[in-house]
Amino acid sequence: MSSDMASLGFLVADVAKLMRRSFESHLRDKSLTLSQARTLVYLSKNQGCRQVDLADMLEIKPITLARLVDQLEQAGLVERRRDPCDRRAHLLFLRQQSGAELSTIAHVAEQTRIDALRNLSEDEAQALISALQRVRTNLSS
């Protein structure tokens, strides 16, 4: 195995770290943190999910998510509703005001994508994304 292949995991981890750093840099003058932005994006795709399930999706501890949801709730972006099937659990929903924040997140994500793919041709960028999707599929199964 070549040294390039042996360092694939490190390379992917470094790229992920640098993309997070770029995203945070573009988000710097906005009202959200990266963690809050991730929470909103995941919740936008999983409205009505239980708080514990969202924590699982985000790969964070439930108490960490509870603090994030507290912050987002105070900002008027998220609301908790009691789970009718389990009075101890809460279901999470986006509030209407979250639309503007999700648009900001999408814009910041696009700026980050442009930064990451700069100097790659359209074909190279598409090949990279396609290859990474296949790698994700391979490791998910």
Coordinates of N, CA, C and O in Angstrom, one line a residue:
M1 N 0.8 -1.2 0.0 CA 0.0 0.0 0.0 C 0.9 1.2 0.0 O 1.8 1.3 0.8
S2 N 0.6 2.2 -0.9 CA 1.4 3.4 -1.0 C 1.2 4.2 0.3 O 0.2 4.1 0.9
S3 N 2.2 5.1 0.5 CA 2.0 6.0 1.7 C 0.9 7.0 1.5 O 0.2 7.4 2.5
D4 N 0.5 7.3 0.3 CA -0.7 8.2 0.0 C -1.9 7.5 0.5 O -2.8 8.1 1.1
M5 N -2.1 6.2 0.2 CA -3.3 5.4 0.6 C -3.3 5.2 2.1 O -4.3 5.2 2.7
A6 N -2.1 5.0 2.7 CA -2.1 4.8 4.1 C -2.5 6.0 4.9 O -3.0 5.9 6.0
S7 N -2.3 7.2 4.3 CA -2.7 8.4 5.0 C -4.0 9.0 4.6 O -4.4 10.1 5.0
L8 N -4.9 8.1 3.9 CA -6.2 8.6 3.5 C -7.0 9.1 4.7 O -7.6 10.2 4.6
G9 N -7.0 8.4 5.8 CA -7.8 8.8 7.0 C -7.3 10.1 7.5 O -8.2 11.0 7.9
F10 N -6.0 10.3 7.6 CA -5.5 11.6 8.1 C -5.8 12.7 7.1 O -6.2 13.8 7.5
L11 N -5.7 12.4 5.8 CA -6.1 13.5 4.8 C -7.5 13.9 4.9 O -7.8 15.1 5.0
V12 N -8.4 12.9 5.0 CA -9.9 13.2 5.2 C -10.1 14.0 6.4 O -10.9 15.0 6.4
A13 N -9.5 13.6 7.5 CA -9.7 14.3 8.8 C -9.1 15.7 8.7 O -9.8 16.7 9.2
D14 N -8.0 15.9 8.1 CA -7.4 17.3 7.9 C -8.3 18.1 7.1 O -8.6 19.3 7.4
V15 N -8.8 17.6 6.0 CA -9.7 18.3 5.1 C -11.0 18.7 5.8 O -11.5 19.9 5.8
A16 N -11.6 17.8 6.6 CA -12.8 18.1 7.4 C -12.5 19.2 8.4 O -13.3 20.1 8.5
K17 N -11.3 19.1 9.1 CA -11.0 20.2 10.0 C -10.9 21.5 9.4 O -11.4 22.6 9.8
L18 N -10.2 21.5 8.2 CA -10.0 22.8 7.5 C -11.3 23.4 6.9 O -11.5 24.6 6.9
M19 N -12.2 22.5 6.5 CA -13.5 22.9 6.0 C -14.3 23.5 7.2 O -15.0 24.5 7.0
R20 N -14.3 22.9 8.4 CA -14.9 23.5 9.5 C -14.4 24.8 9.9 O -15.1 25.8 10.1
R21 N -13.0 25.0 9.8 CA -12.4 26.2 10.1 C -12.8 27.3 9.1 O -13.1 28.4 9.5
S22 N -12.9 27.0 7.8 CA -13.3 27.9 6.8 C -14.8 28.3 7.0 O -15.1 29.5 6.9
F23 N -15.6 27.3 7.3 CA -17.0 27.6 7.6 C -17.2 28.5 8.8 O -17.9 29.5 8.7
E24 N -16.5 28.3 9.9 CA -16.5 29.1 11.0 C -16.0 30.5 10.7 O -16.6 31.5 11.2
S25 N -15.0 30.6 9.9 CA -14.5 31.9 9.5 C -15.5 32.7 8.7 O -15.7 33.9 9.0
H26 N -16.3 32.1 7.8 CA -17.3 32.8 7.1 C -18.5 33.1 8.0 O -19.3 34.0 7.7
L27 N -18.7 32.3 9.0 CA -19.8 32.5 9.9 C -19.5 33.5 11.0 O -20.4 33.9 11.8
R28 N -18.2 33.9 11.1 CA -17.8 34.7 12.3 C -18.6 35.9 12.6 O -18.9 36.2 13.7
D29 N -19.1 36.7 11.6 CA -19.8 37.9 11.8 C -21.3 37.6 11.9 O -22.1 38.6 11.9
K30 N -21.7 36.4 11.9 CA -23.1 36.0 12.0 C -23.5 35.7 13.4 O -22.7 35.7 14.3
S31 N -24.8 35.5 13.7 CA -25.2 35.3 15.1 C -25.1 33.9 15.6 O -25.4 33.6 16.7
L32 N -24.8 32.9 14.7 CA -24.8 31.5 15.1 C -23.3 31.0 15.2 O -22.4 31.5 14.6
T33 N -23.2 30.0 16.0 CA -22.0 29.2 16.1 C -22.1 28.0 15.1 O -23.2 27.7 14.7
L34 N -21.0 27.4 14.9 CA -21.0 26.2 14.0 C -21.9 25.1 14.6 O -22.7 24.5 13.9
S35 N -21.8 24.9 15.9 CA -22.7 23.9 16.5 C -24.2 24.2 16.4 O -25.0 23.3 16.1
Q36 N -24.5 25.5 16.6 CA -25.9 25.9 16.4 C -26.3 25.7 14.9 O -27.5 25.2 14.7
A37 N -25.5 26.1 14.0 CA -25.8 25.9 12.6 C -26.0 24.4 12.2 O -27.0 24.1 11.6
R38 N -25.1 23.6 12.7 CA -25.3 22.1 12.4 C -26.6 21.6 13.0 O -27.3 20.9 12.4
T39 N -27.0 22.1 14.2 CA -28.2 21.7 14.8 C -29.4 22.1 14.0 O -30.3 21.3 13.8
L40 N -29.4 23.3 13.5 CA -30.5 23.8 12.7 C -30.6 23.0 11.4 O -31.7 22.7 11.0
V41 N -29.5 22.8 10.8 CA -29.5 22.0 9.5 C -30.1 20.6 9.7 O -31.0 20.2 9.0
Y42 N -29.6 19.9 10.7 CA -30.1 18.6 11.0 C -31.5 18.6 11.3 O -32.3 17.7 10.9
L43 N -31.9 19.6 12.1 CA -33.3 19.6 12.5 C -34.2 20.0 11.3 O -35.3 19.5 11.2
S44 N -33.7 20.8 10.4 CA -34.5 21.1 9.2 C -34.8 19.9 8.4 O -35.9 19.8 7.7
K45 N -34.0 18.9 8.5 CA -34.2 17.6 7.7 C -34.9 16.6 8.6 O -35.2 15.5 8.1
N46 N -35.1 16.9 9.9 CA -35.7 15.9 10.8 C -36.7 16.5 11.7 O -36.7 16.2 12.9
Q47 N -37.5 17.4 11.2 CA -38.5 18.1 12.1 C -39.4 17.1 12.9 O -39.8 16.1 12.3
G48 N -39.6 17.4 14.1 CA -40.5 16.6 14.9 C -39.7 15.4 15.6 O -40.3 14.6 16.2
C49 N -38.4 15.4 15.4 CA -37.7 14.3 16.0 C -37.5 14.5 17.5 O -37.6 15.6 18.0
R50 N -37.2 13.4 18.2 CA -37.0 13.6 19.6 C -35.6 14.1 19.9 O -34.7 13.9 19.1
Q51 N -35.5 14.9 21.0 CA -34.2 15.5 21.3 C -33.1 14.5 21.4 O -32.0 14.8 20.8
V52 N -33.3 13.4 22.0 CA -32.2 12.4 22.1 C -31.8 11.8 20.8 O -30.7 11.5 20.6
D53 N -32.8 11.7 19.8 CA -32.5 11.2 18.5 C -31.6 12.2 17.7 O -30.7 11.8 17.0
L54 N -31.9 13.5 17.9 CA -31.1 14.5 17.2 C -29.7 14.5 17.8 O -28.8 14.6 17.0
A55 N -29.6 14.3 19.0 CA -28.2 14.3 19.6 C -27.4 13.1 19.0 O -26.3 13.2 18.7
D56 N -28.1 12.0 18.8 CA -27.5 10.8 18.2 C -27.1 11.2 16.8 O -26.0 10.8 16.4
M57 N -27.9 11.8 16.0 CA -27.6 12.2 14.6 C -26.4 13.1 14.6 O -25.5 13.0 13.7
L58 N -26.3 14.0 15.5 CA -25.2 15.0 15.6 C -23.9 14.4 16.2 O -22.9 15.0 16.2
E59 N -24.1 13.2 16.8 CA -23.0 12.5 17.5 C -22.5 13.4 18.6 O -21.3 13.6 18.8
I60 N -23.4 13.9 19.4 CA -23.1 14.7 20.6 C -23.9 14.1 21.8 O -24.9 13.4 21.6
K61 N -23.5 14.4 23.0 CA -24.2 14.0 24.2 C -25.5 14.7 24.3 O -25.6 15.9 23.9
P62 N -26.6 14.1 24.8 CA -27.9 14.7 24.9 C -27.8 16.0 25.8 O -28.5 17.0 25.4
I63 N -27.0 16.1 26.8 CA -26.9 17.3 27.6 C -26.3 18.4 26.7 O -26.7 19.6 26.9
T64 N -25.4 18.1 25.9 CA -24.8 19.1 25.0 C -25.9 19.7 24.0 O -26.0 20.9 23.8
L65 N -26.7 18.8 23.5 CA -27.7 19.2 22.6 C -28.8 20.0 23.4 O -29.3 21.0 22.9
A66 N -29.1 19.6 24.6 CA -30.0 20.4 25.4 C -29.6 21.8 25.6 O -30.4 22.7 25.4
R67 N -28.3 22.1 25.8 CA -27.8 23.4 25.9 C -27.9 24.2 24.6 O -28.3 25.4 24.5
L68 N -27.6 23.5 23.5 CA -27.7 24.1 22.1 C -29.2 24.5 21.9 O -29.5 25.6 21.4
V69 N -30.1 23.6 22.2 CA -31.5 23.8 21.9 C -32.0 24.9 22.8 O -32.8 25.8 22.4
D70 N -31.5 25.0 24.1 CA -31.9 26.1 25.0 C -31.5 27.5 24.3 O -32.3 28.4 24.3
Q71 N -30.3 27.5 23.7 CA -29.8 28.8 23.1 C -30.7 29.1 21.8 O -31.1 30.2 21.6
L72 N -31.0 28.1 21.0 CA -31.8 28.3 19.8 C -33.2 28.6 20.2 O -33.8 29.4 19.5
E73 N -33.7 28.1 21.3 CA -35.1 28.4 21.7 C -35.1 29.8 22.2 O -36.1 30.6 21.8
Q74 N -34.1 30.3 22.9 CA -34.1 31.7 23.4 C -34.0 32.6 22.2 O -34.5 33.7 22.3
A75 N -33.3 32.2 21.1 CA -33.2 33.1 20.0 C -34.5 33.0 19.1 O -34.5 33.7 18.1
G76 N -35.4 32.2 19.5 CA -36.7 32.1 18.8 C -36.6 31.3 17.5 O -37.5 31.4 16.6
L77 N -35.6 30.4 17.4 CA -35.4 29.6 16.2 C -36.0 28.2 16.3 O -36.3 27.6 15.2
V78 N -36.1 27.7 17.5 CA -36.5 26.3 17.7 C -37.5 26.2 18.8 O -37.5 27.1 19.7
E79 N -38.4 25.3 18.7 CA -39.3 25.1 19.9 C -39.4 23.6 20.2 O -39.3 22.7 19.4
R80 N -39.6 23.4 21.5 CA -39.7 22.0 22.1 C -41.2 21.8 22.3 O -41.9 22.7 22.8
R81 N -41.7 20.6 21.9 CA -43.0 20.2 22.2 C -43.0 18.9 22.9 O -42.2 18.0 22.6
R82 N -43.9 18.7 23.9 CA -43.9 17.4 24.6 C -44.3 16.3 23.6 O -45.1 16.5 22.8
D83 N -43.6 15.2 23.8 CA -43.9 14.0 23.0 C -45.2 13.4 23.5 O -45.2 13.0 24.7
P84 N -46.3 13.3 22.7 CA -47.5 12.8 23.3 C -47.4 11.3 23.7 O -48.2 10.8 24.5
C85 N -46.4 10.6 23.2 CA -46.2 9.2 23.5 C -45.3 8.9 24.7 O -45.2 7.8 25.2
D86 N -44.6 10.0 25.1 CA -43.6 9.8 26.2 C -43.5 11.2 26.9 O -42.8 12.1 26.3
R87 N -44.1 11.4 28.0 CA -44.1 12.7 28.6 C -42.8 13.2 29.1 O -42.6 14.4 29.3
R88 N -41.8 12.3 29.1 CA -40.4 12.7 29.5 C -39.6 13.3 28.4 O -38.6 13.9 28.5
A89 N -40.1 13.0 27.1 CA -39.3 13.4 25.9 C -39.9 14.6 25.3 O -41.1 15.0 25.5
H90 N -39.1 15.3 24.5 CA -39.5 16.5 23.8 C -39.2 16.3 22.3 O -38.2 15.6 21.9
L91 N -40.1 16.8 21.5 CA -40.0 16.8 20.0 C -39.5 18.2 19.6 O -39.9 19.2 20.3
L92 N -38.7 18.3 18.6 CA -38.1 19.5 18.2 C -38.6 20.0 16.9 O -38.8 19.2 16.0
F93 N -38.9 21.3 16.8 CA -39.4 21.9 15.6 C -38.8 23.2 15.3 O -38.4 23.9 16.3
L94 N -38.6 23.5 14.1 CA -38.1 24.9 13.7 C -39.2 25.9 13.8 O -40.3 25.5 13.5
R95 N -38.9 27.1 14.2 CA -39.8 28.2 14.2 C -39.6 28.9 12.8 O -38.6 28.8 12.2
Q96 N -40.6 29.7 12.5 CA -40.6 30.4 11.2 C -39.3 31.3 11.1 O -38.8 31.4 10.0
Q97 N -38.9 31.9 12.1 CA -37.7 32.8 12.1 C -36.4 32.0 11.7 O -35.4 32.7 11.3
S98 N -36.4 30.7 11.8 CA -35.2 29.9 11.5 C -34.9 30.0 10.0 O -33.8 29.7 9.6
G99 N -35.9 30.3 9.1 CA -35.7 30.4 7.7 C -34.6 31.3 7.3 O -33.7 30.9 6.4
A100 N -34.5 32.5 7.9 CA -33.4 33.4 7.6 C -32.1 32.8 8.0 O -31.1 33.0 7.2
E101 N -32.0 32.2 9.1 CA -30.7 31.6 9.6 C -30.3 30.5 8.7 O -29.1 30.3 8.3
L102 N -31.3 29.6 8.2 CA -30.9 28.5 7.3 C -30.4 29.1 6.0 O -29.5 28.5 5.4
S103 N -31.0 30.2 5.5 CA -30.5 30.8 4.3 C -29.0 31.3 4.5 O -28.2 31.1 3.6
T104 N -28.7 31.9 5.6 CA -27.4 32.3 5.9 C -26.4 31.1 6.0 O -25.3 31.2 5.4
I105 N -26.9 30.0 6.6 CA -26.0 28.8 6.7 C -25.8 28.3 5.3 O -24.6 27.9 5.0
A106 N -26.8 28.3 4.4 CA -26.6 27.8 3.0 C -25.6 28.7 2.3 O -24.7 28.2 1.6
H107 N -25.7 30.0 2.5 CA -24.7 30.9 1.8 C -23.3 30.7 2.3 O -22.4 30.6 1.5
V108 N -23.1 30.5 3.6 CA -21.8 30.2 4.2 C -21.3 28.9 3.7 O -20.1 28.7 3.4
A109 N -22.2 27.9 3.6 CA -21.7 26.6 3.1 C -21.3 26.7 1.7 O -20.3 26.1 1.3
E110 N -22.0 27.5 0.9 CA -21.6 27.7 -0.5 C -20.2 28.4 -0.6 O -19.4 28.0 -1.4
Q111 N -20.0 29.4 0.2 CA -18.7 30.0 0.2 C -17.6 29.1 0.6 O -16.5 29.1 0.0
T112 N -17.9 28.2 1.6 CA -16.9 27.2 2.0 C -16.6 26.2 0.9 O -15.5 25.8 0.7
R113 N -17.7 25.8 0.2 CA -17.5 24.8 -0.9 C -16.6 25.5 -2.0 O -15.7 24.8 -2.5
I114 N -16.9 26.7 -2.3 CA -16.1 27.4 -3.3 C -14.6 27.5 -2.9 O -13.7 27.2 -3.7
D115 N -14.4 27.8 -1.7 CA -13.0 27.8 -1.2 C -12.3 26.5 -1.3 O -11.2 26.3 -1.7
A116 N -13.1 25.4 -0.9 CA -12.5 24.1 -0.9 C -12.2 23.6 -2.3 O -11.2 22.8 -2.5
L117 N -13.0 23.9 -3.3 CA -12.9 23.4 -4.6 C -12.2 24.3 -5.6 O -12.1 24.0 -6.8
R118 N -11.7 25.4 -5.0 CA -10.9 26.4 -5.9 C -9.8 25.7 -6.6 O -9.1 24.8 -6.0
N119 N -9.5 26.0 -7.8 CA -8.4 25.4 -8.6 C -8.7 24.0 -9.0 O -7.8 23.3 -9.5
L120 N -9.9 23.5 -8.8 CA -10.3 22.2 -9.4 C -11.2 22.4 -10.5 O -12.1 23.3 -10.5
S121 N -11.1 21.6 -11.6 CA -12.0 21.8 -12.7 C -13.4 21.2 -12.3 O -13.5 20.5 -11.2
E122 N -14.4 21.5 -13.0 CA -15.7 21.0 -12.7 C -15.7 19.5 -12.7 O -16.3 18.9 -11.8
D123 N -15.0 18.9 -13.6 CA -14.9 17.4 -13.7 C -14.2 16.9 -12.5 O -14.6 15.8 -11.9
E124 N -13.1 17.5 -12.1 CA -12.4 17.1 -10.9 C -13.2 17.2 -9.6 O -13.2 16.3 -8.8
A125 N -13.9 18.3 -9.5 CA -14.8 18.5 -8.3 C -15.8 17.5 -8.3 O -16.1 16.9 -7.2
Q126 N -16.5 17.2 -9.4 CA -17.5 16.2 -9.4 C -17.0 14.8 -9.1 O -17.6 14.0 -8.4
A127 N -15.8 14.5 -9.7 CA -15.2 13.2 -9.4 C -14.8 13.0 -7.9 O -15.0 11.9 -7.3
L128 N -14.3 14.1 -7.3 CA -14.0 14.1 -5.9 C -15.3 13.8 -5.0 O -15.3 12.9 -4.2
I129 N -16.3 14.5 -5.3 CA -17.6 14.4 -4.6 C -18.2 13.0 -4.8 O -18.6 12.3 -3.8
S130 N -18.1 12.5 -6.0 CA -18.6 11.2 -6.3 C -17.8 10.1 -5.6 O -18.4 9.2 -5.0
A131 N -16.5 10.2 -5.6 CA -15.7 9.3 -4.9 C -15.9 9.3 -3.4 O -16.0 8.2 -2.7
L132 N -16.1 10.5 -2.8 CA -16.3 10.6 -1.3 C -17.7 10.0 -1.0 O -17.8 9.3 0.1
Q133 N -18.7 10.1 -1.9 CA -20.0 9.6 -1.6 C -19.9 8.0 -1.6 O -20.5 7.4 -0.8
R134 N -19.1 7.5 -2.5 CA -18.9 6.0 -2.6 C -18.2 5.5 -1.3 O -18.5 4.5 -0.8
V135 N -17.1 6.3 -0.9 CA -16.4 5.9 0.3 C -17.4 5.9 1.5 O -17.4 5.0 2.3
R136 N -18.2 6.9 1.6 CA -19.2 7.0 2.7 C -20.1 5.8 2.7 O -20.4 5.2 3.7
T137 N -20.6 5.5 1.5 CA -21.5 4.3 1.3 C -20.8 3.0 1.7 O -21.3 2.2 2.5
N138 N -19.5 2.9 1.3 CA -18.7 1.7 1.7 C -18.6 1.5 3.2 O -18.7 0.4 3.7
L139 N -18.4 2.6 3.9 CA -18.2 2.6 5.3 C -19.4 2.6 6.1 O -19.5 2.2 7.3
S140 N -20.6 2.9 5.5 CA -21.9 2.9 6.1 C -22.5 1.6 6.2 O -23.4 1.3 7.0
S141 N -22.1 0.7 5.2 CA -22.8 -0.6 5.1 C -22.1 -1.7 6.0 O -21.1 -1.5 6.6

